[in-house]
PDB file of C-alpha atoms in Angstrom:
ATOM      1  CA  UNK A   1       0.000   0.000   0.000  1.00 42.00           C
ATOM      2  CA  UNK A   2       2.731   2.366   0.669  1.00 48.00           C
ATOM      3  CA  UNK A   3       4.402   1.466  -2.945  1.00 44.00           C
ATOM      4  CA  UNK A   4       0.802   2.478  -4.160  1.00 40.00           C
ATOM      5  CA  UNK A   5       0.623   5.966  -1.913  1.00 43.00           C
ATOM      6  CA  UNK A   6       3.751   7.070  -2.810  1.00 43.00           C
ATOM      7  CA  UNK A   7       2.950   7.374  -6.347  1.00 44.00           C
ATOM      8  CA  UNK A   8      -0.203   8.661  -6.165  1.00 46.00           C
ATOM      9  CA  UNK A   9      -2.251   6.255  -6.866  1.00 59.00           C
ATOM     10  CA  UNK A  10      -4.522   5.274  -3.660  1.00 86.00           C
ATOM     11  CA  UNK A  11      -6.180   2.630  -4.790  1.00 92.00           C
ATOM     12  CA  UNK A  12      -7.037  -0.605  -2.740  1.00 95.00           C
ATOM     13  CA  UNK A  13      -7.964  -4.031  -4.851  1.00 97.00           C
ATOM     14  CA  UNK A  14      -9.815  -6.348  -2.926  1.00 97.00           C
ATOM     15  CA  UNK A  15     -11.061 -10.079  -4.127  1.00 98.00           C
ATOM     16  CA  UNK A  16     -13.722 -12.440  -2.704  1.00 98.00           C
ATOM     17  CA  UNK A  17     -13.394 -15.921  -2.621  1.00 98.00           C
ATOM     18  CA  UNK A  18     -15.361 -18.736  -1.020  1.00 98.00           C
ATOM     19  CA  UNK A  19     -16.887 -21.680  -2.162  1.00 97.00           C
ATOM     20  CA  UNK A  20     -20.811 -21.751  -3.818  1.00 97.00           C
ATOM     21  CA  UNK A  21     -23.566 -20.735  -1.170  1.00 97.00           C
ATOM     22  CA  UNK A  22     -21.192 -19.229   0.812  1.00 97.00           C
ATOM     23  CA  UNK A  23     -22.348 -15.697   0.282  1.00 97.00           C
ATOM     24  CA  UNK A  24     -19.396 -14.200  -2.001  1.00 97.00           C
ATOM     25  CA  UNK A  25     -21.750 -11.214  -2.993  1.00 97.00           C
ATOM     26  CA  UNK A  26     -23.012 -10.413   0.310  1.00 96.00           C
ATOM     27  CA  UNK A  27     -19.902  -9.972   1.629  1.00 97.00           C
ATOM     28  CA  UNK A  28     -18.383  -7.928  -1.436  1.00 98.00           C
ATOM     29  CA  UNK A  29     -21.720  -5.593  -1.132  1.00 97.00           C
ATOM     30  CA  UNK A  30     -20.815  -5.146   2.826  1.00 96.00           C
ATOM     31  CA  UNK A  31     -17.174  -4.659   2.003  1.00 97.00           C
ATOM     32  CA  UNK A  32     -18.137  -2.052  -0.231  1.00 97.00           C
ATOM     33  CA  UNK A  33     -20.395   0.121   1.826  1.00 96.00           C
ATOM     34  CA  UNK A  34     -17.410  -0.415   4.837  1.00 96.00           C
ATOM     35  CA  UNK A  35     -14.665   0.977   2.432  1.00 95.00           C
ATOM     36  CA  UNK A  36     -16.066   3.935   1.616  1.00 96.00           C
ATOM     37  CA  UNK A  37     -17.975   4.252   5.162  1.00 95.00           C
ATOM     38  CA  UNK A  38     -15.036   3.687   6.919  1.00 92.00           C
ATOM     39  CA  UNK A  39     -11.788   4.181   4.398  1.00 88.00           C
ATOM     40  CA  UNK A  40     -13.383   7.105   2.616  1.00 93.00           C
ATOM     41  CA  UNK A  41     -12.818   5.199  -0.376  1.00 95.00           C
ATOM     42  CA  UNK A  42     -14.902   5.796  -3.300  1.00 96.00           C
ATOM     43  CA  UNK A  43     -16.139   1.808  -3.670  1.00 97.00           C
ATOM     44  CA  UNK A  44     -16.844   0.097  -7.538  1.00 98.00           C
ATOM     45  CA  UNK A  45     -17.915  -3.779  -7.496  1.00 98.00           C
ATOM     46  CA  UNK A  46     -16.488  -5.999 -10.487  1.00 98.00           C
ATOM     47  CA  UNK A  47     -18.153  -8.930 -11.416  1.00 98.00           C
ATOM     48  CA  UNK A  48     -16.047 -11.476 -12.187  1.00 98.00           C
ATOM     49  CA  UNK A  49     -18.861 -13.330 -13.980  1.00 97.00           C
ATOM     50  CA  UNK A  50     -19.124 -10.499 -16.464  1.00 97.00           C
ATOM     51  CA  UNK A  51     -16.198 -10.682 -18.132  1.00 98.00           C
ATOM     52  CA  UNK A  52     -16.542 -14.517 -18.458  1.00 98.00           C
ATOM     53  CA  UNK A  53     -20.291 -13.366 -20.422  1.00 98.00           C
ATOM     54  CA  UNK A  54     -18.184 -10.722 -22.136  1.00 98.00           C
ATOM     55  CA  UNK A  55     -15.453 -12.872 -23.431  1.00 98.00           C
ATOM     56  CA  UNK A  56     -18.547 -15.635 -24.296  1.00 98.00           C
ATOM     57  CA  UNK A  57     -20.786 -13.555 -26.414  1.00 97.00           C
ATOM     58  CA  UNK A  58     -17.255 -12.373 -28.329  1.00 97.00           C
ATOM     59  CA  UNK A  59     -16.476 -15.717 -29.495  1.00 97.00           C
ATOM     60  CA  UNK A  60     -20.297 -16.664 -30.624  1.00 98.00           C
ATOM     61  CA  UNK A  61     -21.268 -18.797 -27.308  1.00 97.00           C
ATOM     62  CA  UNK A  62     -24.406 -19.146 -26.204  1.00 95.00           C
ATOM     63  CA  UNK A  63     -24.670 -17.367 -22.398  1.00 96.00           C
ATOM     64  CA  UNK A  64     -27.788 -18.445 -19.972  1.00 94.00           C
ATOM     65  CA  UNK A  65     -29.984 -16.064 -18.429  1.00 91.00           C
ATOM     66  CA  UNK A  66     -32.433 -17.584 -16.049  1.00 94.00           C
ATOM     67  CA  UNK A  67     -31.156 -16.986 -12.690  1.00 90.00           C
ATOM     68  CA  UNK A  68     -33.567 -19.860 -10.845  1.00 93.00           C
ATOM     69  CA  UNK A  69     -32.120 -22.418 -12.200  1.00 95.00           C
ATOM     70  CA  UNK A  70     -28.803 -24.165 -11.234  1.00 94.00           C
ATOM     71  CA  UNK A  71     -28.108 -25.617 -15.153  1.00 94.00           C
ATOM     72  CA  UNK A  72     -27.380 -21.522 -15.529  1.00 95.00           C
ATOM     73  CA  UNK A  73     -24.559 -21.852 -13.019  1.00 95.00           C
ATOM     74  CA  UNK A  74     -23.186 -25.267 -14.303  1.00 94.00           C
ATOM     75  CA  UNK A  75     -22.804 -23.641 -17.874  1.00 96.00           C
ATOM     76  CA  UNK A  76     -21.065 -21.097 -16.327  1.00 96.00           C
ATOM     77  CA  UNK A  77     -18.661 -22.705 -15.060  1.00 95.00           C
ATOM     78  CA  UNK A  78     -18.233 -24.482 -18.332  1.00 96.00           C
ATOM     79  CA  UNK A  79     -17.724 -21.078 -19.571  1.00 97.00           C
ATOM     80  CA  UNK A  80     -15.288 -20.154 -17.170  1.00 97.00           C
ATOM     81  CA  UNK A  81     -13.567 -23.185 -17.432  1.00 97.00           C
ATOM     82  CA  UNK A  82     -13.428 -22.862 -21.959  1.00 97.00           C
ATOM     83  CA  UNK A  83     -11.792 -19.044 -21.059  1.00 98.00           C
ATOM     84  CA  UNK A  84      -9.145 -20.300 -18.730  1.00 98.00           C
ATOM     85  CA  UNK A  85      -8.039 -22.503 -21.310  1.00 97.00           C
ATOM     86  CA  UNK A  86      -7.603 -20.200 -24.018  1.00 97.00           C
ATOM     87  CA  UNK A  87      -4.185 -18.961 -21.990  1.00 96.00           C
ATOM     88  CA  UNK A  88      -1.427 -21.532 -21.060  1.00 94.00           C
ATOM     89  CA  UNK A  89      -1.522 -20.457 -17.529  1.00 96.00           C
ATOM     90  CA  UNK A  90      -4.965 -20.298 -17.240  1.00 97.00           C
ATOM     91  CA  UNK A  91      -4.758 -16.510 -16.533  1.00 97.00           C
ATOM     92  CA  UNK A  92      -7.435 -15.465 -18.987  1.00 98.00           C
ATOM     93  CA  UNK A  93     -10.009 -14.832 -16.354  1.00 98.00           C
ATOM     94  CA  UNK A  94      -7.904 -12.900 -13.901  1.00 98.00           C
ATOM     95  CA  UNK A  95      -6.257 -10.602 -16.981  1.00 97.00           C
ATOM     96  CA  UNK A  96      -9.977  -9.772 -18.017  1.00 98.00           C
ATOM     97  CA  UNK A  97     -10.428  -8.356 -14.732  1.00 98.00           C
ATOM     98  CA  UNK A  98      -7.315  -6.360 -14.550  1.00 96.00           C
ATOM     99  CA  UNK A  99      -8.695  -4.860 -17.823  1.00 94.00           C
ATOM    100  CA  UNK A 100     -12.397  -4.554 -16.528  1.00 96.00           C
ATOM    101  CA  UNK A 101     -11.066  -2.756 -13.479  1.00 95.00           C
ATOM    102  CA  UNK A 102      -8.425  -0.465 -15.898  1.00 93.00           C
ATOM    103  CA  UNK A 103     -11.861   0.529 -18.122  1.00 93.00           C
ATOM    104  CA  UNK A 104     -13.801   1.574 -14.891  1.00 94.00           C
ATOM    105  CA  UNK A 105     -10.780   3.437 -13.898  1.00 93.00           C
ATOM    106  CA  UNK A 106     -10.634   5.225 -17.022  1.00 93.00           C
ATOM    107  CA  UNK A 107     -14.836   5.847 -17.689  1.00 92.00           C
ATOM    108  CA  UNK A 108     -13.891   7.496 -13.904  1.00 92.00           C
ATOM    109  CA  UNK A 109     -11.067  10.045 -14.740  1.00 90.00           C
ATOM    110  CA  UNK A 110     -12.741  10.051 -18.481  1.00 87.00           C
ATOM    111  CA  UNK A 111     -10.499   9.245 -20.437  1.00 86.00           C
ATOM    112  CA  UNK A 112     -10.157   8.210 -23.827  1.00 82.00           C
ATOM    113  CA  UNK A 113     -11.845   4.933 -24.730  1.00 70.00           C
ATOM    114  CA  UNK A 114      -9.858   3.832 -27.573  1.00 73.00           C
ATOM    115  CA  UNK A 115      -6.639   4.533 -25.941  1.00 78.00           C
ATOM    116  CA  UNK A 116      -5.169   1.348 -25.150  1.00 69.00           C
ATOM    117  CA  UNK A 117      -2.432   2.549 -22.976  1.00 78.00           C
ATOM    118  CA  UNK A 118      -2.234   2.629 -19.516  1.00 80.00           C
ATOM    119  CA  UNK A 119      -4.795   4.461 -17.007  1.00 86.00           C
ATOM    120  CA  UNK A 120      -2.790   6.008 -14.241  1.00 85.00           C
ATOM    121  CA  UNK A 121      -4.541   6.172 -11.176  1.00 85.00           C
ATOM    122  CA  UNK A 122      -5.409  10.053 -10.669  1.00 86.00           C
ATOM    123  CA  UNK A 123      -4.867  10.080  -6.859  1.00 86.00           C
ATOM    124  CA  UNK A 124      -8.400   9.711  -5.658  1.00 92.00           C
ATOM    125  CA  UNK A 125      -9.103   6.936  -3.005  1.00 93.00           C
ATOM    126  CA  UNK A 126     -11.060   3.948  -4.659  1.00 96.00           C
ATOM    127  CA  UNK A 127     -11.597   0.390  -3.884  1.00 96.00           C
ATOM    128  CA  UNK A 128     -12.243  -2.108  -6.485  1.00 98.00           C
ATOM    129  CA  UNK A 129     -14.055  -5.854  -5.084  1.00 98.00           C
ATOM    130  CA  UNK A 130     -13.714  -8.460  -7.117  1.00 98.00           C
ATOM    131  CA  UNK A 131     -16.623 -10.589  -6.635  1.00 98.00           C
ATOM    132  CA  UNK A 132     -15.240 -13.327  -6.956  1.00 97.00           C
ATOM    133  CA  UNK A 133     -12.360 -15.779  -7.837  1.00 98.00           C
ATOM    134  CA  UNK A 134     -12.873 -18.959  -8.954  1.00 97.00           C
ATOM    135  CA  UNK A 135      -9.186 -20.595  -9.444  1.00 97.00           C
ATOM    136  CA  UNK A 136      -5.860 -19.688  -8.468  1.00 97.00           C
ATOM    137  CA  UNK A 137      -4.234 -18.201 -11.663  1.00 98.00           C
ATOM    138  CA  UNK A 138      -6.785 -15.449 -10.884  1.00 98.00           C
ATOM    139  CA  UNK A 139      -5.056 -14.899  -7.564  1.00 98.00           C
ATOM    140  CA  UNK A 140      -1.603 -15.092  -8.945  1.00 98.00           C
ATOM    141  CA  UNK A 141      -2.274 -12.667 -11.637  1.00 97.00           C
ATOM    142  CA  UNK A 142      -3.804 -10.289  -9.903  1.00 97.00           C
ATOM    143  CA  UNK A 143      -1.293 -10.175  -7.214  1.00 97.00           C
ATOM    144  CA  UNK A 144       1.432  -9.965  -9.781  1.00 96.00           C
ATOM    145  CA  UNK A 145      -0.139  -6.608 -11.071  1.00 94.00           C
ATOM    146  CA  UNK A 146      -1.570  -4.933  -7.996  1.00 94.00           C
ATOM    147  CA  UNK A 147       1.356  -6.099  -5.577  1.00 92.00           C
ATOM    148  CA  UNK A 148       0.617  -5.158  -2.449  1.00 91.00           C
ATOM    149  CA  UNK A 149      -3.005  -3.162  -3.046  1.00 93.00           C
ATOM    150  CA  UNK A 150      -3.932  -6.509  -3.304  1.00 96.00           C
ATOM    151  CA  UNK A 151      -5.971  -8.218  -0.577  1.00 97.00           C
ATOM    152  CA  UNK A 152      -8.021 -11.422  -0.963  1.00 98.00           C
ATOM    153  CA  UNK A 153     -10.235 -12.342   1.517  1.00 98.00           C
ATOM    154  CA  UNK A 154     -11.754 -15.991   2.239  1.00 98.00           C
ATOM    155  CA  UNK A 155     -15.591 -16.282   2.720  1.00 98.00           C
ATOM    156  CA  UNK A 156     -16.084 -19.778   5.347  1.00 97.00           C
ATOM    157  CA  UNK A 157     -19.237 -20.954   5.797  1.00 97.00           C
ATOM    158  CA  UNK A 158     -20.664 -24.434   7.197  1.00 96.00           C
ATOM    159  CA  UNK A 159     -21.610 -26.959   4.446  1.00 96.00           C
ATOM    160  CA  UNK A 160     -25.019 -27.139   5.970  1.00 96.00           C
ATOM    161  CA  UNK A 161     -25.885 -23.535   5.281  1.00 97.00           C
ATOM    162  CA  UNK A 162     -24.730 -23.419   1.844  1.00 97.00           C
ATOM    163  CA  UNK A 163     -26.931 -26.042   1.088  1.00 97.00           C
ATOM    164  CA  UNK A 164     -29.731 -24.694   2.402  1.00 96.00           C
ATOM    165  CA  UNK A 165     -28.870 -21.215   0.445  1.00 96.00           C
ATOM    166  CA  UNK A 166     -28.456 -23.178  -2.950  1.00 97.00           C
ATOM    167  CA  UNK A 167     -31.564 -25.092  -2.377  1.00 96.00           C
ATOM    168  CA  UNK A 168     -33.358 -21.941  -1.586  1.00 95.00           C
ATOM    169  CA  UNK A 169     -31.427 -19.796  -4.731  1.00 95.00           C
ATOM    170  CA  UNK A 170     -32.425 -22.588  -7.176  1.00 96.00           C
ATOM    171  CA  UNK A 171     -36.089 -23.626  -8.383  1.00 93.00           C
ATOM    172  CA  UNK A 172     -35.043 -27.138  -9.177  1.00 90.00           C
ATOM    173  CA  UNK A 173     -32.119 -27.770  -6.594  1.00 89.00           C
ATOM    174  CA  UNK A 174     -32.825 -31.067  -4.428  1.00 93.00           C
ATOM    175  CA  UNK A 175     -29.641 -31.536  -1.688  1.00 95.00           C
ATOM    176  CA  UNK A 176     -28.690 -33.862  -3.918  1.00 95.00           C
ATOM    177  CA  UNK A 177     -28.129 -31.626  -6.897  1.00 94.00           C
ATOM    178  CA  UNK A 178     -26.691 -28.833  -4.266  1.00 95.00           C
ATOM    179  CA  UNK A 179     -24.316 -31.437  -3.507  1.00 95.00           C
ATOM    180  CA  UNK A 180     -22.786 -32.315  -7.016  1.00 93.00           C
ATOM    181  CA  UNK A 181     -22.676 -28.121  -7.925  1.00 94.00           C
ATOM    182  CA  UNK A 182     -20.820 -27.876  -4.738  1.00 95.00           C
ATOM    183  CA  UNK A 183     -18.303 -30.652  -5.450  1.00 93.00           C
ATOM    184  CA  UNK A 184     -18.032 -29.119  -9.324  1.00 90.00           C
ATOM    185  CA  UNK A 185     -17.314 -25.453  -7.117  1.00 92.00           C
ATOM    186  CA  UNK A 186     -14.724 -26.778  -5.475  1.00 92.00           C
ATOM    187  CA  UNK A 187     -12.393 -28.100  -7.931  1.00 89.00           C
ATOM    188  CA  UNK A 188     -13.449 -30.017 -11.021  1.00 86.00           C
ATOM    189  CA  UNK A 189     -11.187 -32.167 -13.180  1.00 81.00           C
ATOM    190  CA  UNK A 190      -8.771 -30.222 -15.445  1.00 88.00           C
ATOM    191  CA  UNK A 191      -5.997 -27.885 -14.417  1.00 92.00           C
ATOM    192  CA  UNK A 192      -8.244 -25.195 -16.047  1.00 95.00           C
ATOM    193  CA  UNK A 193     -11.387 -26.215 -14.600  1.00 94.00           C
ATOM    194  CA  UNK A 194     -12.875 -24.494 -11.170  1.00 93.00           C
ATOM    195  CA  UNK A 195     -10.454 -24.855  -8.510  1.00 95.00           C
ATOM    196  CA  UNK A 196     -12.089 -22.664  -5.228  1.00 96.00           C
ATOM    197  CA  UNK A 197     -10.890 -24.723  -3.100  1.00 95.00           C
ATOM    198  CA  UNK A 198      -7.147 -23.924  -3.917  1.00 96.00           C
ATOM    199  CA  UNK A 199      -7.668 -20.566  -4.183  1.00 97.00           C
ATOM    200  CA  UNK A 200      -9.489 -20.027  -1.183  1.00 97.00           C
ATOM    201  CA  UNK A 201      -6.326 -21.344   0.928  1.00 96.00           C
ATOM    202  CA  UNK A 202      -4.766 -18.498  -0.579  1.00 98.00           C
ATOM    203  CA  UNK A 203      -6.745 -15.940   1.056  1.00 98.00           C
ATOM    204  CA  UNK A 204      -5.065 -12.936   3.019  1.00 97.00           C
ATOM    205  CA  UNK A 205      -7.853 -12.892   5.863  1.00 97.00           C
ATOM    206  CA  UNK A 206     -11.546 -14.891   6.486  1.00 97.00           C
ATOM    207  CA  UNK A 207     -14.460 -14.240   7.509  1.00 97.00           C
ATOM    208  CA  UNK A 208     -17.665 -16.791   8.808  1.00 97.00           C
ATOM    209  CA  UNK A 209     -20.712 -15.714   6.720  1.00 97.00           C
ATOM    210  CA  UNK A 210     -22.132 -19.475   8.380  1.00 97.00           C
ATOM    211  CA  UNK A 211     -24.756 -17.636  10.047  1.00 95.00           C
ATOM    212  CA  UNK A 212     -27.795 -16.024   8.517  1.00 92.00           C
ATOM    213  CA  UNK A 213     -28.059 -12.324   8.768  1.00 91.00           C
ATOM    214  CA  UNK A 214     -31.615 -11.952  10.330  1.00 88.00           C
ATOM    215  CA  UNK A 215     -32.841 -14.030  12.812  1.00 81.00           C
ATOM    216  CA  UNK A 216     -35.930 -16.006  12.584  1.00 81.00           C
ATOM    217  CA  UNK A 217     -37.858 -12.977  13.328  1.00 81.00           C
ATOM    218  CA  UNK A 218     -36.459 -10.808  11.015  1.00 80.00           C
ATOM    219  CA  UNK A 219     -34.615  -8.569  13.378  1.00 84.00           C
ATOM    220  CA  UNK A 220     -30.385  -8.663  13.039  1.00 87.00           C
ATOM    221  CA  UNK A 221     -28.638 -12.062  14.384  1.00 91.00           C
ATOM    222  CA  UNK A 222     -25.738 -11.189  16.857  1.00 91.00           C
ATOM    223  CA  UNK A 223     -24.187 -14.276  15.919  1.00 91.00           C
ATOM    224  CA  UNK A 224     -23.626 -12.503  12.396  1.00 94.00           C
ATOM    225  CA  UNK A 225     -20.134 -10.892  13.264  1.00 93.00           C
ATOM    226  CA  UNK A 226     -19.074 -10.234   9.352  1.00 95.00           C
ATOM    227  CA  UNK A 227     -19.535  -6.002   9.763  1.00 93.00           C
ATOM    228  CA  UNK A 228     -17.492  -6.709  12.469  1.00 95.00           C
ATOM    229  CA  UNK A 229     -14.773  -8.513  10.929  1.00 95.00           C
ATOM    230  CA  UNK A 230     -14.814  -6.847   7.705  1.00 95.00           C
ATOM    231  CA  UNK A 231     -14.315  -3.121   9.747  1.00 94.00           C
ATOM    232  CA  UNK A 232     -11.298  -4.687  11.531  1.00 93.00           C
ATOM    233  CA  UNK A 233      -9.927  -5.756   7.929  1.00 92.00           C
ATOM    234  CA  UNK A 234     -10.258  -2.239   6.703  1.00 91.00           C
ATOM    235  CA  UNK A 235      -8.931  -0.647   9.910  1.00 88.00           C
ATOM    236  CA  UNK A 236      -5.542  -2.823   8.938  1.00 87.00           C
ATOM    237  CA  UNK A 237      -4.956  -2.468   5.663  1.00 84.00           C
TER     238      UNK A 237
END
């Protein structure tokens, strides 16, 4: 951060990861209202799973678009899983975010579309949340370009609740079928394919996102600590 500050550029890159139903976006939409709450950082969510689309719709494939249904997330991760393969080293994925987050950076300070170039950061205090990595050659990459504006931070949660979340996210989700998604999540068969699992040992700090936010009667669950957690993770970095 201090390599960052000194030239200027004041800009914090933070990544989710955490395996399916564990509440990736939740925590990247608290994250963002604590960075600029607390950090006075001017907060921008990137979705990893639109540059995947993106990069789909380029080359002619056919993207899904029902959100009930878990066969949308399974071709998905196909998706993500044909783009990881079009780089030896499986960065594909991780490099389209670099460039997502360079485009935002530039629509911010407007700047010329159609330059390719660089976008130096202009010395305003943003935060950019990936939501979220899926395999570690995202990690790697990203860490390679942001250094140490980097953080990635590990979502835990009980295998219990995630099932009950991806039965509850999914019209036609049995346990069953929650339990073969989850097992795809976590790291499926080729070196390009899904690997959460890996990446999520990578993580720079974690937070339990096991419990539910609202109790059964709707009010806020004390046993929900992540606003906690997260505002001690800003307060360090």
């Amino acid at each position: 951060k201090e390599k960052m500050v000194g030239r200027g550029a004041k800009e914090l890159i933070f990544a989710v990861v955490g395996h399916i139903g564990s509440g990736t976006s939740e925590i990247a939409s608290q994250l963002a209202e604590l960075v600029e709450e607390i950090g006075g950082f001017e907060p921008t969510i990137v979705k990893a799973r639109d540059t995947i689309e993106a990069w789909a719709r380029k080359h002619g494939k056919e993207v899904p678009t029902e959100p009930r249904l878990i066969e949308t997330t399974r071709r998905l991760q196909d998706l993500g899983d044909e783009m990881r393969q079009t780089s030896p080293d499986f960065t594909s994925v991780g490099e389209a975010i670099a460039k997502q987050i360079r485009s935002i950076r530039g629509e911010k300070q407007k700047a010329d579309p159609e330059d390719l170039g660089a976008v130096i950061p202009d010395g305003t205090a943003r935060a950019y949340i990936v939501d979220a990595i899926r395999h570690p050659a995202e990690v790697e990459v990203l860490r390679h370009i942001y250094q140490d504006a980097f953080v990635l931070i590990g979502v835990v949660c009980d295998e219990q609740a995630r099932i009950r979340r991806i039965m509850a996210k999914y019209d036609n989700a049995g346990e069953g079928a929650a339990r073969i998604l989850m097992e795809c999540d976590a790291k499926r068969g080729p070196k390009y394919g899904q690997r959460v699992s890996d990446a999520f040992h990578m993580a720079d700090f974690f937070v339990d996102n096991s419990e539910a936010r609202a109790g059964p009667d709707g009010q806020g669950n004390p046993e929900w600590t992540v606003h906690e957690d997260l505002t001690r993770l800003i307060k360090i970095v």
